[in-house]
Coordinates of C-alpha atoms and ligand atoms in Angstrom, one line a residue:
M1 CA 28.7 54.7 -28.3
D2 CA 27.8 56.9 -25.1
D3 CA 24.4 57.6 -26.3
L4 CA 24.4 53.7 -27.2
K5 CA 25.4 52.8 -23.4
A6 CA 23.2 55.2 -21.9
K7 CA 20.2 53.8 -24.1
Y8 CA 20.4 49.9 -23.6
L9 CA 21.3 50.3 -19.9
T10 CA 18.7 52.2 -19.6
Q11 CA 16.6 49.9 -21.0
I12 CA 17.8 47.3 -19.2
A13 CA 17.5 48.5 -15.6
D14 CA 13.9 49.3 -16.5
A15 CA 12.5 45.6 -18.0
A16 CA 10.1 44.1 -15.3
D17 CA 10.8 40.6 -16.9
E18 CA 12.6 38.4 -19.1
T19 CA 10.6 38.7 -22.0
S20 CA 11.8 42.2 -22.5
L21 CA 15.0 41.8 -21.5
E22 CA 15.9 39.2 -24.2
D23 CA 14.6 41.9 -26.9
I24 CA 16.7 44.2 -25.3
R25 CA 19.4 41.7 -25.5
I26 CA 18.6 41.1 -29.6
A27 CA 18.7 44.5 -30.3
A28 CA 21.6 45.5 -28.2
V29 CA 24.4 42.6 -28.3
G30 CA 22.5 39.9 -30.6
K31 CA 24.0 39.3 -34.2
K32 CA 21.9 41.4 -36.0
G33 CA 22.0 44.3 -33.0
E34 CA 23.3 47.7 -33.0
V35 CA 27.0 46.6 -31.7
A36 CA 27.4 44.6 -34.3
L37 CA 26.1 47.1 -36.9
K38 CA 28.5 49.0 -35.5
M39 CA 31.1 46.4 -35.7
R40 CA 30.6 46.7 -39.2
E41 CA 31.8 49.5 -39.6
L42 CA 34.8 49.0 -38.2
G43 CA 36.3 48.0 -41.9
K44 CA 35.4 51.2 -43.3
M45 CA 38.1 52.9 -41.0
T46 CA 41.4 54.3 -40.9
P47 CA 44.0 51.9 -38.5
E48 CA 44.0 54.2 -36.1
E49 CA 40.3 54.9 -36.0
R50 CA 40.2 51.5 -35.4
Q51 CA 42.7 51.1 -32.7
V52 CA 40.4 53.2 -30.5
A53 CA 36.9 51.9 -31.7
G54 CA 37.8 48.1 -31.9
P55 CA 38.8 48.1 -28.3
A56 CA 35.8 50.3 -27.6
L57 CA 32.9 48.8 -28.9
N58 CA 34.5 45.7 -27.2
A59 CA 34.0 46.9 -23.6
L60 CA 30.7 48.6 -24.8
K61 CA 29.5 44.6 -25.7
D62 CA 31.2 43.0 -22.2
E63 CA 29.2 46.5 -20.1
I64 CA 25.8 45.5 -22.0
N65 CA 26.5 41.3 -21.2
S66 CA 27.4 42.3 -17.9
A67 CA 24.3 44.2 -17.3
L68 CA 21.9 42.2 -18.7
A69 CA 23.3 39.3 -16.3
A70 CA 23.4 40.8 -13.4
K71 CA 19.3 41.8 -14.5
K72 CA 18.8 38.6 -14.7
A73 CA 19.6 37.6 -11.6
A74 CA 17.8 40.6 -9.9
L75 CA 14.7 39.6 -12.0
A76 CA 15.3 35.4 -10.8
D77 CA 15.5 36.7 -7.1
A78 CA 12.5 38.8 -7.7
A79 CA 10.4 36.2 -8.7
L80 CA 11.7 33.7 -6.2
D81 CA 10.8 36.2 -3.3
E82 CA 7.3 37.0 -5.1
R83 CA 6.6 33.1 -4.6
L84 CA 8.1 32.8 -0.7
R85 CA 5.4 36.0 -0.3
S86 CA 2.7 33.7 -2.3
E87 CA 3.0 30.6 -1.2
W88 CA 4.1 31.1 2.7
L89 CA 2.4 28.5 4.5
D90 CA 2.3 27.9 8.5
V91 CA 3.0 24.7 9.8
T92 CA 2.6 25.7 13.1
L93 CA -1.1 25.8 12.6
P94 CA -3.6 23.0 14.5
T95 CA -5.1 20.8 13.0
R96 CA -9.0 21.1 12.3
T97 CA -9.8 20.9 15.4
Q98 CA -13.3 18.6 14.6
R99 CA -12.4 15.1 14.0
R100 CA -14.1 14.0 10.8
G101 CA -12.0 10.5 9.5
T102 CA -12.0 7.6 10.8
I103 CA -10.1 4.2 10.5
H104 CA -11.6 1.4 9.1
P105 CA -12.5 -1.4 11.7
I106 CA -10.5 -3.7 9.0
S107 CA -7.8 -1.5 9.2
Q108 CA -7.8 -1.6 12.4
V109 CA -8.1 -4.7 13.1
T110 CA -5.7 -6.0 10.9
E111 CA -3.4 -3.8 13.5
E112 CA -4.3 -5.8 15.9
V113 CA -3.6 -9.3 14.7
T114 CA -0.2 -7.5 13.2
A115 CA 0.7 -6.9 16.8
I116 CA -0.6 -9.4 18.6
F117 CA 1.4 -11.9 16.0
A118 CA 4.7 -9.9 16.1
E119 CA 4.6 -10.9 19.9
M120 CA 4.9 -14.2 19.1
G121 CA 8.0 -13.4 16.7
F122 CA 5.7 -13.7 12.9
S123 CA 7.0 -11.3 10.5
V124 CA 4.5 -9.6 7.5
A125 CA 4.9 -10.7 4.5
E126 CA 2.8 -9.6 1.0
G127 CA 1.3 -11.1 -1.8
P128 CA -0.1 -9.8 -5.4
R129 CA -4.0 -10.1 -4.8
I130 CA -3.6 -10.7 -8.9
D131 CA -1.9 -13.8 -8.9
T132 CA -1.3 -16.7 -11.2
D133 CA -3.6 -20.1 -10.9
W134 CA -0.2 -21.8 -9.9
Y135 CA 0.8 -19.8 -7.0
N136 CA -3.7 -19.8 -6.2
F137 CA -4.5 -23.4 -6.5
D138 CA -1.2 -26.0 -8.6
A139 CA 1.3 -25.0 -5.7
L140 CA -1.1 -25.4 -2.8
N141 CA -1.5 -29.1 -4.2
I142 CA -4.8 -27.9 -5.6
P143 CA -4.5 -29.9 -9.1
G144 CA -6.6 -28.6 -12.4
H145 CA -9.8 -30.4 -11.9
H146 CA -9.9 -30.8 -8.5
P147 CA -13.4 -29.7 -6.7
A148 CA -11.5 -27.8 -4.7
R149 CA -11.8 -25.4 -7.1
A150 CA -14.9 -24.7 -7.8
E151 CA -15.8 -24.4 -4.1
M152 CA -14.1 -21.2 -4.4
D153 CA -16.0 -19.7 -6.4
T154 CA -13.1 -18.0 -8.7
F155 CA -12.9 -15.0 -10.0
Y156 CA -10.9 -15.5 -13.3
M157 CA -9.1 -12.8 -15.1
H158 CA -10.0 -12.2 -18.6
R159 CA -7.3 -13.4 -21.4
A160 CA -7.0 -12.5 -24.4
E161 CA -7.3 -14.9 -27.5
G162 CA -3.4 -15.7 -28.2
D163 CA -2.4 -14.5 -24.4
N164 CA 0.1 -16.8 -23.6
R165 CA 0.8 -15.8 -20.3
P166 CA -0.2 -18.2 -17.4
P167 CA -3.4 -18.0 -16.5
H168 CA -4.6 -15.0 -13.3
V169 CA -6.6 -15.1 -10.6
L170 CA -7.8 -12.9 -7.8
R171 CA -6.4 -14.5 -5.2
T172 CA -8.6 -16.9 -3.8
H173 CA -7.1 -17.1 -0.4
T174 CA -4.0 -15.7 1.5
S175 CA -3.0 -19.2 0.9
P176 CA -0.4 -18.6 -2.1
V177 CA 1.3 -16.2 -0.3
Q178 CA 3.0 -18.7 1.7
I179 CA 4.2 -20.6 -1.2
R180 CA 5.9 -16.9 -1.9
S181 CA 7.4 -16.3 1.0
M182 CA 9.4 -20.0 1.4
E183 CA 10.7 -19.2 -2.0
A184 CA 11.8 -16.0 -0.5
T185 CA 13.2 -16.9 2.8
G186 CA 13.2 -20.6 2.6
A187 CA 13.5 -22.2 6.1
P188 CA 12.8 -22.0 9.2
T189 CA 10.1 -19.5 9.0
R190 CA 7.4 -17.1 10.8
I191 CA 4.6 -15.4 8.7
I192 CA 1.2 -13.8 8.9
C193 CA 0.2 -12.4 5.9
P194 CA -3.1 -9.9 5.8
G195 CA -4.7 -8.7 2.9
G196 CA -8.0 -9.1 0.7
V197 CA -8.5 -11.8 -0.9
Y198 CA -12.0 -12.2 -4.0
R199 CA -15.0 -15.3 -4.3
A200 CA -18.3 -14.8 -6.0
D201 CA -20.3 -15.1 -3.1
Y202 CA -23.1 -12.5 -1.6
D203 CA -24.6 -12.4 1.8
Q204 CA -25.0 -11.5 5.6
T205 CA -21.3 -12.9 6.5
H206 CA -20.4 -12.6 2.5
T207 CA -19.1 -10.8 0.5
P208 CA -17.1 -11.1 -2.6
M209 CA -14.3 -9.4 -1.5
F210 CA -12.9 -10.0 2.2
H211 CA -10.1 -10.0 3.8
Q212 CA -7.4 -12.9 5.4
V213 CA -4.6 -13.3 7.5
E214 CA -2.4 -16.5 6.4
G215 CA -0.5 -17.9 9.4
L216 CA 2.7 -20.3 8.3
A217 CA 5.4 -21.1 10.8
I218 CA 8.0 -23.9 9.5
D219 CA 10.6 -25.3 11.3
K220 CA 12.2 -28.8 12.6
D221 CA 9.9 -30.0 15.3
I222 CA 6.4 -28.0 14.6
S223 CA 3.6 -29.6 14.8
M224 CA -0.4 -29.5 15.8
A225 CA 0.0 -28.6 19.2
N226 CA 2.0 -25.4 18.4
L227 CA -0.3 -24.6 16.3
K228 CA -3.3 -25.0 19.2
W229 CA -1.4 -22.5 21.2
V230 CA -0.4 -20.3 19.0
L231 CA -4.2 -19.9 18.0
E232 CA -5.7 -19.5 21.5
E233 CA -3.0 -17.2 22.8
F234 CA -4.3 -15.4 19.7
V235 CA -7.9 -15.1 20.5
K236 CA -7.0 -14.7 24.1
S237 CA -4.7 -11.4 23.5
Y238 CA -7.7 -10.0 20.6
F239 CA -10.8 -10.8 22.2
E240 CA -8.9 -9.2 25.7
V241 CA -10.2 -12.1 28.0
D242 CA -8.7 -15.1 29.9
G243 CA -10.6 -18.1 27.8
V244 CA -12.7 -18.0 24.7
D245 CA -14.4 -21.0 23.7
L246 CA -12.8 -22.5 21.0
R247 CA -13.8 -25.7 18.6
F248 CA -11.0 -27.4 16.2
R249 CA -13.3 -29.7 14.3
A250 CA -11.4 -31.9 11.6
S251 CA -11.6 -30.6 8.7
H252 CA -9.3 -31.3 4.7
F253 CA -8.1 -28.3 3.0
P254 CA -5.7 -30.2 0.0
F255 CA -2.6 -27.9 1.5
T256 CA -2.6 -29.3 4.9
E257 CA -2.8 -32.6 6.0
P258 CA -4.3 -33.5 9.5
S259 CA -6.6 -30.7 8.6
A260 CA -8.9 -28.4 11.5
E261 CA -12.0 -25.9 11.0
V262 CA -11.8 -23.5 14.1
D263 CA -14.8 -22.3 15.6
I264 CA -15.5 -20.4 17.4
R265 CA -18.4 -20.5 20.7
C266 CA -21.0 -17.0 20.1
S267 CA -24.9 -15.5 20.2
W268 CA -26.3 -14.6 18.1
E269 CA -29.7 -13.8 20.5
G270 CA -31.9 -10.5 19.6
G271 CA -30.1 -9.8 16.3
T272 CA -27.0 -8.8 18.3
L273 CA -23.8 -11.1 18.1
K274 CA -21.5 -12.1 21.1
V275 CA -18.2 -13.9 22.0
G276 CA -17.4 -16.3 24.2
E277 CA -21.4 -17.3 25.2
G278 CA -24.3 -19.3 23.8
D279 CA -25.0 -22.6 21.9
D280 CA -24.1 -21.1 18.2
W281 CA -20.3 -21.4 16.5
L282 CA -18.7 -19.4 14.2
E283 CA -16.3 -20.0 12.6
I284 CA -13.2 -18.4 11.9
L285 CA -10.5 -20.2 10.7
G286 CA -9.2 -23.0 8.3
S287 CA -5.7 -24.9 9.6
G288 CA -3.6 -28.0 9.7
M289 CA 0.3 -29.2 9.2
V290 CA 1.7 -27.7 6.0
H291 CA 1.3 -30.7 3.2
P292 CA 4.3 -32.0 2.1
K293 CA 3.6 -31.0 -1.7
V294 CA 3.1 -28.0 -0.5
L295 CA 6.8 -27.1 1.6
E296 CA 8.4 -29.0 -2.7
A297 CA 6.6 -26.6 -4.2
G298 CA 8.2 -24.1 -2.0
G299 CA 10.9 -25.2 -2.5
I300 CA 11.0 -26.6 1.0
D301 CA 12.4 -30.0 1.8
P302 CA 9.9 -31.7 3.6
N303 CA 12.1 -34.5 4.9
E304 CA 13.8 -31.8 7.4
W305 CA 11.4 -29.8 8.1
Q306 CA 7.5 -29.1 8.3
G307 CA 5.0 -26.6 9.5
F308 CA 1.5 -25.6 10.4
A309 CA -0.7 -22.8 8.4
F310 CA -3.9 -21.1 9.0
G311 CA -6.2 -18.9 7.3
M312 CA -8.4 -16.8 9.6
G313 CA -11.1 -14.1 8.4
I314 CA -10.4 -11.0 9.3
D315 CA -13.9 -9.3 8.6
R316 CA -15.1 -12.8 10.9
I317 CA -12.9 -11.1 13.8
A318 CA -13.8 -7.8 13.3
M319 CA -17.5 -8.6 13.4
L320 CA -16.8 -10.3 16.3
K321 CA -15.5 -8.3 18.5
Y322 CA -17.2 -5.0 17.7
G323 CA -21.1 -5.7 17.0
V324 CA -21.0 -5.6 13.6
P325 CA -23.7 -8.2 12.1
D326 CA -24.0 -8.0 8.5
L327 CA -20.6 -8.1 7.0
R328 CA -22.2 -6.6 3.8
A329 CA -21.6 -2.8 6.1
F330 CA -17.9 -3.1 6.1
F331 CA -17.7 -2.0 2.4
D332 CA -20.8 -0.2 1.9
S333 CA -19.1 3.1 2.4
D334 CA -21.8 4.0 5.1
L335 CA -20.0 7.5 6.8
R336 CA -22.7 7.1 9.3
W337 CA -21.4 3.4 10.4
L338 CA -17.6 4.2 10.3
R339 CA -18.3 7.4 12.1
H340 CA -20.3 4.5 15.0
Y341 CA -18.0 1.4 13.9
G342 CA -14.5 3.7 13.3
F343 CA -11.5 4.8 15.2
A344 CA -9.2 7.4 16.1
A345 CA -6.0 7.8 14.0
L346 CA -4.0 8.1 16.3
D347 CA -5.0 5.4 18.0
V348 CA -2.4 2.2 16.7
P349 CA -3.0 -0.9 18.9
T350 CA -0.5 -2.6 20.9
L351 CA -0.3 -5.1 23.1
H352 CA 1.1 -3.0 25.9
G353 CA -1.0 0.1 25.3
G354 CA -4.3 -1.8 24.7
L355 CA -5.3 -3.0 21.1
S356 CA -9.1 -1.4 21.0
R357 CA -10.7 2.0 22.9
Ligands
LIG401 N1 -7.2 -20.8 2.6 C1 -8.0 -21.6 2.9 C2 -8.9 -20.9 3.1 O1 -9.6 -19.5 2.1 C3 -7.3 -21.3 5.1 C4 -6.6 -22.4 5.4 C5 -4.8 -21.7 5.3 C6 -6.4 -24.0 5.5 C7 -4.2 -21.8 5.6 C8 -4.9 -24.4 6.3 C9 -4.3 -24.0 5.9 O2 -10.1 -21.4 3.6

């Protein structure tokens, strides 16, 4: 028994890993291990012999088991120590000294717009880019065969035959978020929703994916005058000037009544775009008083509440502010363009700290 004990305790002490430790366990105290075999011999012994050998064998078994457990814990500790030694990381080291990435102008402008409207009490709402045609059209008073559906160059999602889910589209504007946010919070409400939208269109001022920011304000006594003031304040803050010429043109949208499109005075002289001067106008947004049917679709009583809404092209106003002549460049992923037009990562726009450099 002393031989057995010496043999296994040495083996355990020398075991290099958990697999060899397990082999030792099976050979020593496993069901068919040496200690078990010895225990079987107890039957052939005299009662006197058995009284001595029985407890001694049990003690041996316990001793080997606890040596195994202790070694297992020691191996695990050693493995952890080794990992801690090899996987260390000094988080206090300086980051790359040379700044590589930049914030895309669209992200920057989205932050700027959000900061300005937040100051006026608007919170940010969001909706899905793939939406049902009910949210994108019907709820906005654009029924099935309304010409506005065709005008928007809608991308429809493919539907397999027998698919009974409602038709989905890539949202053609951020206006469906008007409905979603009315459903979510009811009235009164004041939200903006910045995000990507899609239309099949491609030229110097149109790309198939672009960005809008929707605005929606609903209360008991909101009027066109509030809309005009909010937009003028926005444009002054955004372009960081005292005044910019805006032109409100009577227009038509199925979801607003009355409706107005807003243009901003600019010049394209010499191929460069300048805001606030010249004889050209660039349309930057559509707006109006929310149509009673739209309020109803959003679950709001049009006899009690009214409000304004607008949808503005984020890419358009980014072009205007940062002098980007071709909208398509925003989506070319040209690194030289991004380095030139991009913003420093820590340059977070705020009204008090300055919107842009
Ligand atoms: N959704 C309209 C568009 O994409 C813009 C708009 C929004 C007009 C809200 C009026 C009110 O052209």
